Amino acid sequence: MEERTPARATVTQRAIEQIKAMIAGGELHPGDRLPTERDLATQLGLSRSSMREAIRALTVIGVLEARHGSGIYVTRLGTDDLLETFGVVADLSRGDQLVELLEIRRVLESTATALAAARIDADALAVVTGHLRAMDETEDPEEILAHDLAFHRAINAASGNETMAAILEGLSTRTFRARIWRGYAEEGAFARTRREHAAIHRALVARDPEAARAAAAAHIGEVEAWMRSRPDS
């Protein structure tokens, strides 16, 4: 494997920044096809190898996409595309890194829940209520997991902040939550999580942002504390 030297890394980073500048400046729009690797390297005064690495890096993080037989395109640049890497990190992290991700989730999700309490409409609240009831009516861990995901997803969507909701979606994938739920099932912790979900729901019904913030922070805080007690998770 070719070892990347600091100088090579710097040139590649410059290529990345120049492509990003073309998108930010409107020279390239979501859905546009990039010039060929050779033409783009010539246009920007860079080597083809550095341009190739820059395109590969921007493809990995979701800014560009390769279409077989067609070329390289700018993605639609939706938040779910750009933040997909959060999900990979959440799924693979362990130990201290996993706890750090939960700290981030606690801060963001408590904010999203507070915003939802101020903004949620009757239809969205009915969806949240439906998932809460479904969780209460089953003892099947897989069903509880599915409705737990949907419960929080609906609340985050009701915050009205699509970027925050996308980050939280990435930080709390099904694989990530399944690891927690398996441990909860072993320890019989479902009753506690039901109480925590009910507290969040009451705050949403009351349209009380601060109570919603506190309830969500307490809920994620319990998960965080539980994970700290399991350093090998």
PDB file of C-alpha atoms in Angstrom:
ATOM      1  CA  MET A   1       0.000   0.000   0.000  1.00  0.00           C
ATOM      2  CA  GLU A   2       1.306   3.432  -0.928  1.00  0.00           C
ATOM      3  CA  GLU A   3       2.248   5.413   2.183  1.00  0.00           C
ATOM      4  CA  ARG A   4       0.892   8.932   2.200  1.00  0.00           C
ATOM      5  CA  THR A   5       3.561  11.486   3.164  1.00  0.00           C
ATOM      6  CA  PRO A   6       2.684  14.769   4.926  1.00  0.00           C
ATOM      7  CA  ALA A   7       3.272  16.674   1.682  1.00  0.00           C
ATOM      8  CA  ARG A   8       1.016  14.293  -0.238  1.00  0.00           C
ATOM      9  CA  ALA A   9      -1.647  14.612   2.447  1.00  0.00           C
ATOM     10  CA  THR A  10      -1.469  18.400   2.204  1.00  0.00           C
ATOM     11  CA  VAL A  11      -1.942  18.355  -1.576  1.00  0.00           C
ATOM     12  CA  THR A  12      -4.863  15.952  -1.267  1.00  0.00           C
ATOM     13  CA  GLN A  13      -6.451  18.157   1.406  1.00  0.00           C
ATOM     14  CA  ARG A  14      -6.065  21.140  -0.916  1.00  0.00           C
ATOM     15  CA  ALA A  15      -7.850  19.195  -3.635  1.00  0.00           C
ATOM     16  CA  ILE A  16     -10.665  18.355  -1.205  1.00  0.00           C
ATOM     17  CA  GLU A  17     -11.013  21.993  -0.192  1.00  0.00           C
ATOM     18  CA  GLN A  18     -11.088  23.170  -3.804  1.00  0.00           C
ATOM     19  CA  ILE A  19     -13.833  20.731  -4.759  1.00  0.00           C
ATOM     20  CA  LYS A  20     -15.811  21.782  -1.679  1.00  0.00           C
ATOM     21  CA  ALA A  21     -15.302  25.419  -2.667  1.00  0.00           C
ATOM     22  CA  MET A  22     -16.701  24.691  -6.138  1.00  0.00           C
ATOM     23  CA  ILE A  23     -19.826  23.247  -4.532  1.00  0.00           C
ATOM     24  CA  ALA A  24     -20.161  26.016  -1.953  1.00  0.00           C
ATOM     25  CA  GLY A  25     -19.629  28.656  -4.628  1.00  0.00           C
ATOM     26  CA  GLY A  26     -22.279  27.236  -6.937  1.00  0.00           C
ATOM     27  CA  GLU A  27     -19.963  26.008  -9.680  1.00  0.00           C
ATOM     28  CA  LEU A  28     -21.206  22.516  -8.890  1.00  0.00           C
ATOM     29  CA  HIS A  29     -24.743  21.827  -7.692  1.00  0.00           C
ATOM     30  CA  PRO A  30     -26.372  18.783  -6.086  1.00  0.00           C
ATOM     31  CA  GLY A  31     -26.832  16.212  -8.847  1.00  0.00           C
ATOM     32  CA  ASP A  32     -24.153  17.675 -11.129  1.00  0.00           C
ATOM     33  CA  ARG A  33     -21.597  15.392 -12.740  1.00  0.00           C
ATOM     34  CA  LEU A  34     -17.987  16.254 -11.978  1.00  0.00           C
ATOM     35  CA  PRO A  35     -15.566  16.875 -14.838  1.00  0.00           C
ATOM     36  CA  THR A  36     -13.348  13.885 -15.531  1.00  0.00           C
ATOM     37  CA  GLU A  37     -10.548  13.262 -13.065  1.00  0.00           C
ATOM     38  CA  ARG A  38      -8.008  14.439 -15.659  1.00  0.00           C
ATOM     39  CA  ASP A  39      -9.901  17.621 -16.536  1.00  0.00           C
ATOM     40  CA  LEU A  40     -10.536  18.485 -12.902  1.00  0.00           C
ATOM     41  CA  ALA A  41      -6.872  17.945 -11.997  1.00  0.00           C
ATOM     42  CA  THR A  42      -5.816  20.193 -14.882  1.00  0.00           C
ATOM     43  CA  GLN A  43      -8.408  22.825 -13.964  1.00  0.00           C
ATOM     44  CA  LEU A  44      -7.243  22.976 -10.359  1.00  0.00           C
ATOM     45  CA  GLY A  45      -3.540  22.576 -11.109  1.00  0.00           C
ATOM     46  CA  LEU A  46      -3.160  19.344  -9.159  1.00  0.00           C
ATOM     47  CA  SER A  47      -1.909  15.842  -9.877  1.00  0.00           C
ATOM     48  CA  ARG A  48      -4.390  13.163 -10.910  1.00  0.00           C
ATOM     49  CA  SER A  49      -3.341  10.969  -7.979  1.00  0.00           C
ATOM     50  CA  SER A  50      -4.145  13.722  -5.465  1.00  0.00           C
ATOM     51  CA  MET A  51      -7.431  14.417  -7.237  1.00  0.00           C
ATOM     52  CA  ARG A  52      -8.279  10.704  -7.142  1.00  0.00           C
ATOM     53  CA  GLU A  53      -7.671  10.583  -3.383  1.00  0.00           C
ATOM     54  CA  ALA A  54      -9.725  13.738  -2.834  1.00  0.00           C
ATOM     55  CA  ILE A  55     -12.660  12.328  -4.785  1.00  0.00           C
ATOM     56  CA  ARG A  56     -12.411   9.055  -2.866  1.00  0.00           C
ATOM     57  CA  ALA A  57     -12.437  10.908   0.474  1.00  0.00           C
ATOM     58  CA  LEU A  58     -15.442  13.053  -0.485  1.00  0.00           C
ATOM     59  CA  THR A  59     -17.254   9.942  -1.675  1.00  0.00           C
ATOM     60  CA  VAL A  60     -16.711   8.191   1.647  1.00  0.00           C
ATOM     61  CA  ILE A  61     -18.303  11.048   3.602  1.00  0.00           C
ATOM     62  CA  GLY A  62     -21.245  11.345   1.212  1.00  0.00           C
ATOM     63  CA  VAL A  63     -20.461  14.580  -0.630  1.00  0.00           C
ATOM     64  CA  LEU A  64     -19.830  12.769  -3.922  1.00  0.00           C
ATOM     65  CA  GLU A  65     -21.142   9.484  -5.295  1.00  0.00           C
ATOM     66  CA  ALA A  66     -19.750   7.188  -7.958  1.00  0.00           C
ATOM     67  CA  ARG A  67     -22.264   5.880 -10.504  1.00  0.00           C
ATOM     68  CA  HIS A  68     -20.990   2.849 -12.340  1.00  0.00           C
ATOM     69  CA  GLY A  69     -20.343   3.597 -15.969  1.00  0.00           C
ATOM     70  CA  SER A  70     -21.516   7.185 -15.609  1.00  0.00           C
ATOM     71  CA  GLY A  71     -19.001   9.106 -13.510  1.00  0.00           C
ATOM     72  CA  ILE A  72     -18.803  11.005 -10.235  1.00  0.00           C
ATOM     73  CA  TYR A  73     -21.703  13.173  -9.111  1.00  0.00           C
ATOM     74  CA  VAL A  74     -22.397  15.626  -6.320  1.00  0.00           C
ATOM     75  CA  THR A  75     -24.953  14.024  -4.003  1.00  0.00           C
ATOM     76  CA  ARG A  76     -28.178  15.780  -3.142  1.00  0.00           C
ATOM     77  CA  LEU A  77     -26.292  16.905  -0.001  1.00  0.00           C
ATOM     78  CA  GLY A  78     -29.131  15.909   2.309  1.00  0.00           C
ATOM     79  CA  THR A  79     -28.290  15.704   5.993  1.00  0.00           C
ATOM     80  CA  ASP A  80     -28.954  11.969   6.041  1.00  0.00           C
ATOM     81  CA  ASP A  81     -26.326  11.482   3.300  1.00  0.00           C
ATOM     82  CA  LEU A  82     -23.690  13.687   4.900  1.00  0.00           C
ATOM     83  CA  LEU A  83     -24.107  12.311   8.423  1.00  0.00           C
ATOM     84  CA  GLU A  84     -24.253   8.595   7.626  1.00  0.00           C
ATOM     85  CA  THR A  85     -20.752   8.150   9.021  1.00  0.00           C
ATOM     86  CA  PHE A  86     -22.081   8.842  12.520  1.00  0.00           C
ATOM     87  CA  GLY A  87     -23.978   5.571  12.301  1.00  0.00           C
ATOM     88  CA  VAL A  88     -20.838   3.639  11.407  1.00  0.00           C
ATOM     89  CA  VAL A  89     -18.966   5.138  14.357  1.00  0.00           C
ATOM     90  CA  ALA A  90     -21.865   4.418  16.732  1.00  0.00           C
ATOM     91  CA  ASP A  91     -22.154   0.817  15.569  1.00  0.00           C
ATOM     92  CA  LEU A  92     -18.451   0.047  15.947  1.00  0.00           C
ATOM     93  CA  SER A  93     -17.464   2.059  19.025  1.00  0.00           C
ATOM     94  CA  ARG A  94     -16.809   0.497  22.412  1.00  0.00           C
ATOM     95  CA  GLY A  95     -15.750   1.520  25.904  1.00  0.00           C
ATOM     96  CA  ASP A  96     -14.929   5.183  26.453  1.00  0.00           C
ATOM     97  CA  GLN A  97     -15.781   6.187  22.897  1.00  0.00           C
ATOM     98  CA  LEU A  98     -19.244   4.681  23.266  1.00  0.00           C
ATOM     99  CA  VAL A  99     -19.807   6.659  26.457  1.00  0.00           C
ATOM    100  CA  GLU A 100     -18.651   9.837  24.709  1.00  0.00           C
ATOM    101  CA  LEU A 101     -21.216   9.269  21.965  1.00  0.00           C
ATOM    102  CA  LEU A 102     -23.906   8.911  24.631  1.00  0.00           C
ATOM    103  CA  GLU A 103     -22.779  12.199  26.176  1.00  0.00           C
ATOM    104  CA  ILE A 104     -23.232  13.878  22.799  1.00  0.00           C
ATOM    105  CA  ARG A 105     -26.617  12.224  22.369  1.00  0.00           C
ATOM    106  CA  ARG A 106     -27.721  13.384  25.830  1.00  0.00           C
ATOM    107  CA  VAL A 107     -26.923  17.004  25.010  1.00  0.00           C
ATOM    108  CA  LEU A 108     -28.505  16.954  21.546  1.00  0.00           C
ATOM    109  CA  GLU A 109     -31.530  14.788  22.291  1.00  0.00           C
ATOM    110  CA  SER A 110     -32.524  16.805  25.362  1.00  0.00           C
ATOM    111  CA  THR A 111     -32.407  19.927  23.184  1.00  0.00           C
ATOM    112  CA  ALA A 112     -34.386  18.258  20.391  1.00  0.00           C
ATOM    113  CA  THR A 113     -37.008  17.059  22.880  1.00  0.00           C
ATOM    114  CA  ALA A 114     -37.350  20.553  24.347  1.00  0.00           C
ATOM    115  CA  LEU A 115     -37.853  21.973  20.846  1.00  0.00           C
ATOM    116  CA  ALA A 116     -40.399  19.256  20.107  1.00  0.00           C
ATOM    117  CA  ALA A 117     -42.393  20.162  23.234  1.00  0.00           C
ATOM    118  CA  ALA A 118     -42.715  23.690  21.883  1.00  0.00           C
ATOM    119  CA  ARG A 119     -43.412  22.731  18.269  1.00  0.00           C
ATOM    120  CA  ILE A 120     -45.086  19.318  18.119  1.00  0.00           C
ATOM    121  CA  ASP A 121     -48.517  19.210  16.477  1.00  0.00           C
ATOM    122  CA  ALA A 122     -51.421  16.921  17.288  1.00  0.00           C
ATOM    123  CA  ASP A 123     -50.652  14.437  14.511  1.00  0.00           C
ATOM    124  CA  ALA A 124     -47.004  14.052  15.504  1.00  0.00           C
ATOM    125  CA  LEU A 125     -47.949  13.736  19.159  1.00  0.00           C
ATOM    126  CA  ALA A 126     -50.401  10.980  18.255  1.00  0.00           C
ATOM    127  CA  VAL A 127     -47.563   9.073  16.563  1.00  0.00           C
ATOM    128  CA  VAL A 128     -45.365   9.409  19.659  1.00  0.00           C
ATOM    129  CA  THR A 129     -48.264   8.294  21.857  1.00  0.00           C
ATOM    130  CA  GLY A 130     -48.862   5.268  19.665  1.00  0.00           C
ATOM    131  CA  HIS A 131     -45.283   4.075  20.011  1.00  0.00           C
ATOM    132  CA  LEU A 132     -45.347   4.632  23.770  1.00  0.00           C
ATOM    133  CA  ARG A 133     -48.468   2.496  24.093  1.00  0.00           C
ATOM    134  CA  ALA A 134     -47.017  -0.192  21.866  1.00  0.00           C
ATOM    135  CA  MET A 135     -43.922  -0.383  24.089  1.00  0.00           C
ATOM    136  CA  ASP A 136     -46.148  -0.745  27.154  1.00  0.00           C
ATOM    137  CA  GLU A 137     -48.181  -3.547  25.607  1.00  0.00           C
ATOM    138  CA  THR A 138     -45.345  -5.960  24.789  1.00  0.00           C
ATOM    139  CA  GLU A 139     -42.551  -7.791  26.545  1.00  0.00           C
ATOM    140  CA  ASP A 140     -40.821  -8.741  23.294  1.00  0.00           C
ATOM    141  CA  PRO A 141     -37.404  -7.017  23.284  1.00  0.00           C
ATOM    142  CA  GLU A 142     -37.377  -6.730  19.478  1.00  0.00           C
ATOM    143  CA  GLU A 143     -40.771  -5.024  19.433  1.00  0.00           C
ATOM    144  CA  ILE A 144     -39.764  -2.724  22.280  1.00  0.00           C
ATOM    145  CA  LEU A 145     -36.576  -1.829  20.410  1.00  0.00           C
ATOM    146  CA  ALA A 146     -38.481  -1.041  17.201  1.00  0.00           C
ATOM    147  CA  HIS A 147     -40.977   1.197  18.977  1.00  0.00           C
ATOM    148  CA  ASP A 148     -38.259   2.839  21.065  1.00  0.00           C
ATOM    149  CA  LEU A 149     -36.432   3.811  17.878  1.00  0.00           C
ATOM    150  CA  ALA A 150     -39.647   5.127  16.338  1.00  0.00           C
ATOM    151  CA  PHE A 151     -40.632   6.981  19.547  1.00  0.00           C
ATOM    152  CA  HIS A 152     -37.396   8.967  19.647  1.00  0.00           C
ATOM    153  CA  ARG A 153     -37.275   9.418  15.872  1.00  0.00           C
ATOM    154  CA  ALA A 154     -40.751  10.977  15.874  1.00  0.00           C
ATOM    155  CA  ILE A 155     -39.817  13.332  18.709  1.00  0.00           C
ATOM    156  CA  ASN A 156     -36.577  14.379  17.018  1.00  0.00           C
ATOM    157  CA  ALA A 157     -38.435  15.018  13.761  1.00  0.00           C
ATOM    158  CA  ALA A 158     -40.970  17.141  15.659  1.00  0.00           C
ATOM    159  CA  SER A 159     -38.116  19.380  16.841  1.00  0.00           C
ATOM    160  CA  GLY A 160     -38.204  20.982  13.399  1.00  0.00           C
ATOM    161  CA  ASN A 161     -34.407  20.831  13.101  1.00  0.00           C
ATOM    162  CA  GLU A 162     -33.608  18.357  10.325  1.00  0.00           C
ATOM    163  CA  THR A 163     -29.855  18.493  10.824  1.00  0.00           C
ATOM    164  CA  MET A 164     -30.101  17.753  14.531  1.00  0.00           C
ATOM    165  CA  ALA A 165     -32.542  14.932  13.848  1.00  0.00           C
ATOM    166  CA  ALA A 166     -30.152  13.457  11.272  1.00  0.00           C
ATOM    167  CA  ILE A 167     -27.202  13.593  13.677  1.00  0.00           C
ATOM    168  CA  LEU A 168     -29.278  11.873  16.350  1.00  0.00           C
ATOM    169  CA  GLU A 169     -30.405   9.243  13.855  1.00  0.00           C
ATOM    170  CA  GLY A 170     -26.776   8.497  13.140  1.00  0.00           C
ATOM    171  CA  LEU A 171     -25.835   8.421  16.818  1.00  0.00           C
ATOM    172  CA  SER A 172     -28.602   5.978  17.650  1.00  0.00           C
ATOM    173  CA  THR A 173     -28.794   3.282  14.995  1.00  0.00           C
ATOM    174  CA  ARG A 174     -30.725   0.066  15.453  1.00  0.00           C
ATOM    175  CA  THR A 175     -27.468  -1.869  15.932  1.00  0.00           C
ATOM    176  CA  PHE A 176     -26.314   0.610  18.572  1.00  0.00           C
ATOM    177  CA  ARG A 177     -29.599   0.451  20.484  1.00  0.00           C
ATOM    178  CA  ALA A 178     -29.795  -3.325  20.188  1.00  0.00           C
ATOM    179  CA  ARG A 179     -26.562  -3.634  22.148  1.00  0.00           C
ATOM    180  CA  ILE A 180     -28.141  -1.635  24.973  1.00  0.00           C
ATOM    181  CA  TRP A 181     -31.495  -3.416  24.836  1.00  0.00           C
ATOM    182  CA  ARG A 182     -29.852  -6.818  25.103  1.00  0.00           C
ATOM    183  CA  GLY A 183     -28.234  -5.747  28.351  1.00  0.00           C
ATOM    184  CA  TYR A 184     -31.449  -4.169  29.607  1.00  0.00           C
ATOM    185  CA  ALA A 185     -33.344  -7.388  28.914  1.00  0.00           C
ATOM    186  CA  GLU A 186     -30.771  -9.351  30.908  1.00  0.00           C
ATOM    187  CA  GLU A 187     -31.102  -6.988  33.865  1.00  0.00           C
ATOM    188  CA  GLY A 188     -34.869  -6.512  33.753  1.00  0.00           C
ATOM    189  CA  ALA A 189     -34.572  -2.755  33.223  1.00  0.00           C
ATOM    190  CA  PHE A 190     -37.580  -2.351  30.918  1.00  0.00           C
ATOM    191  CA  ALA A 191     -39.829  -1.043  33.722  1.00  0.00           C
ATOM    192  CA  ARG A 192     -37.448   1.856  34.351  1.00  0.00           C
ATOM    193  CA  THR A 193     -37.189   2.780  30.688  1.00  0.00           C
ATOM    194  CA  ARG A 194     -40.979   2.742  30.404  1.00  0.00           C
ATOM    195  CA  ARG A 195     -41.207   5.240  33.272  1.00  0.00           C
ATOM    196  CA  GLU A 196     -38.605   7.428  31.602  1.00  0.00           C
ATOM    197  CA  HIS A 197     -40.460   7.335  28.274  1.00  0.00           C
ATOM    198  CA  ALA A 198     -43.705   8.186  30.062  1.00  0.00           C
ATOM    199  CA  ALA A 199     -42.063  11.236  31.664  1.00  0.00           C
ATOM    200  CA  ILE A 200     -40.921  12.474  28.265  1.00  0.00           C
ATOM    201  CA  HIS A 201     -44.416  11.940  26.867  1.00  0.00           C
ATOM    202  CA  ARG A 202     -46.071  13.850  29.731  1.00  0.00           C
ATOM    203  CA  ALA A 203     -43.810  16.813  29.083  1.00  0.00           C
ATOM    204  CA  LEU A 204     -44.700  16.773  25.379  1.00  0.00           C
ATOM    205  CA  VAL A 205     -48.421  16.608  26.153  1.00  0.00           C
ATOM    206  CA  ALA A 206     -48.003  19.527  28.569  1.00  0.00           C
ATOM    207  CA  ARG A 207     -46.047  21.473  25.917  1.00  0.00           C
ATOM    208  CA  ASP A 208     -43.397  22.075  28.586  1.00  0.00           C
ATOM    209  CA  PRO A 209     -39.958  22.438  26.956  1.00  0.00           C
ATOM    210  CA  GLU A 210     -37.943  22.509  30.189  1.00  0.00           C
ATOM    211  CA  ALA A 211     -39.665  19.443  31.614  1.00  0.00           C
ATOM    212  CA  ALA A 212     -39.106  17.703  28.264  1.00  0.00           C
ATOM    213  CA  ARG A 213     -35.432  18.660  28.297  1.00  0.00           C
ATOM    214  CA  ALA A 214     -34.993  17.342  31.835  1.00  0.00           C
ATOM    215  CA  ALA A 215     -36.862  14.101  31.150  1.00  0.00           C
ATOM    216  CA  ALA A 216     -34.853  13.351  28.004  1.00  0.00           C
ATOM    217  CA  ALA A 217     -31.553  14.200  29.702  1.00  0.00           C
ATOM    218  CA  ALA A 218     -32.453  11.910  32.621  1.00  0.00           C
ATOM    219  CA  HIS A 219     -33.373   9.096  30.231  1.00  0.00           C
ATOM    220  CA  ILE A 220     -30.155   9.276  28.220  1.00  0.00           C
ATOM    221  CA  GLY A 221     -28.217   9.863  31.427  1.00  0.00           C
ATOM    222  CA  GLU A 222     -29.444   6.525  32.785  1.00  0.00           C
ATOM    223  CA  VAL A 223     -28.263   4.766  29.628  1.00  0.00           C
ATOM    224  CA  GLU A 224     -24.942   6.581  29.874  1.00  0.00           C
ATOM    225  CA  ALA A 225     -24.495   5.574  33.536  1.00  0.00           C
ATOM    226  CA  TRP A 226     -25.382   1.989  32.671  1.00  0.00           C
ATOM    227  CA  MET A 227     -22.789   1.927  29.893  1.00  0.00           C
ATOM    228  CA  ARG A 228     -20.131   3.376  32.248  1.00  0.00           C
ATOM    229  CA  SER A 229     -20.767   0.406  34.530  1.00  0.00           C
ATOM    230  CA  ARG A 230     -20.032  -1.958  31.626  1.00  0.00           C
ATOM    231  CA  PRO A 231     -16.539  -0.898  30.427  1.00  0.00           C
ATOM    232  CA  ASP A 232     -16.258  -3.836  28.038  1.00  0.00           C
ATOM    233  CA  SER A 233     -19.466  -3.010  26.112  1.00  0.00           C
TER     234      SER A 233
END
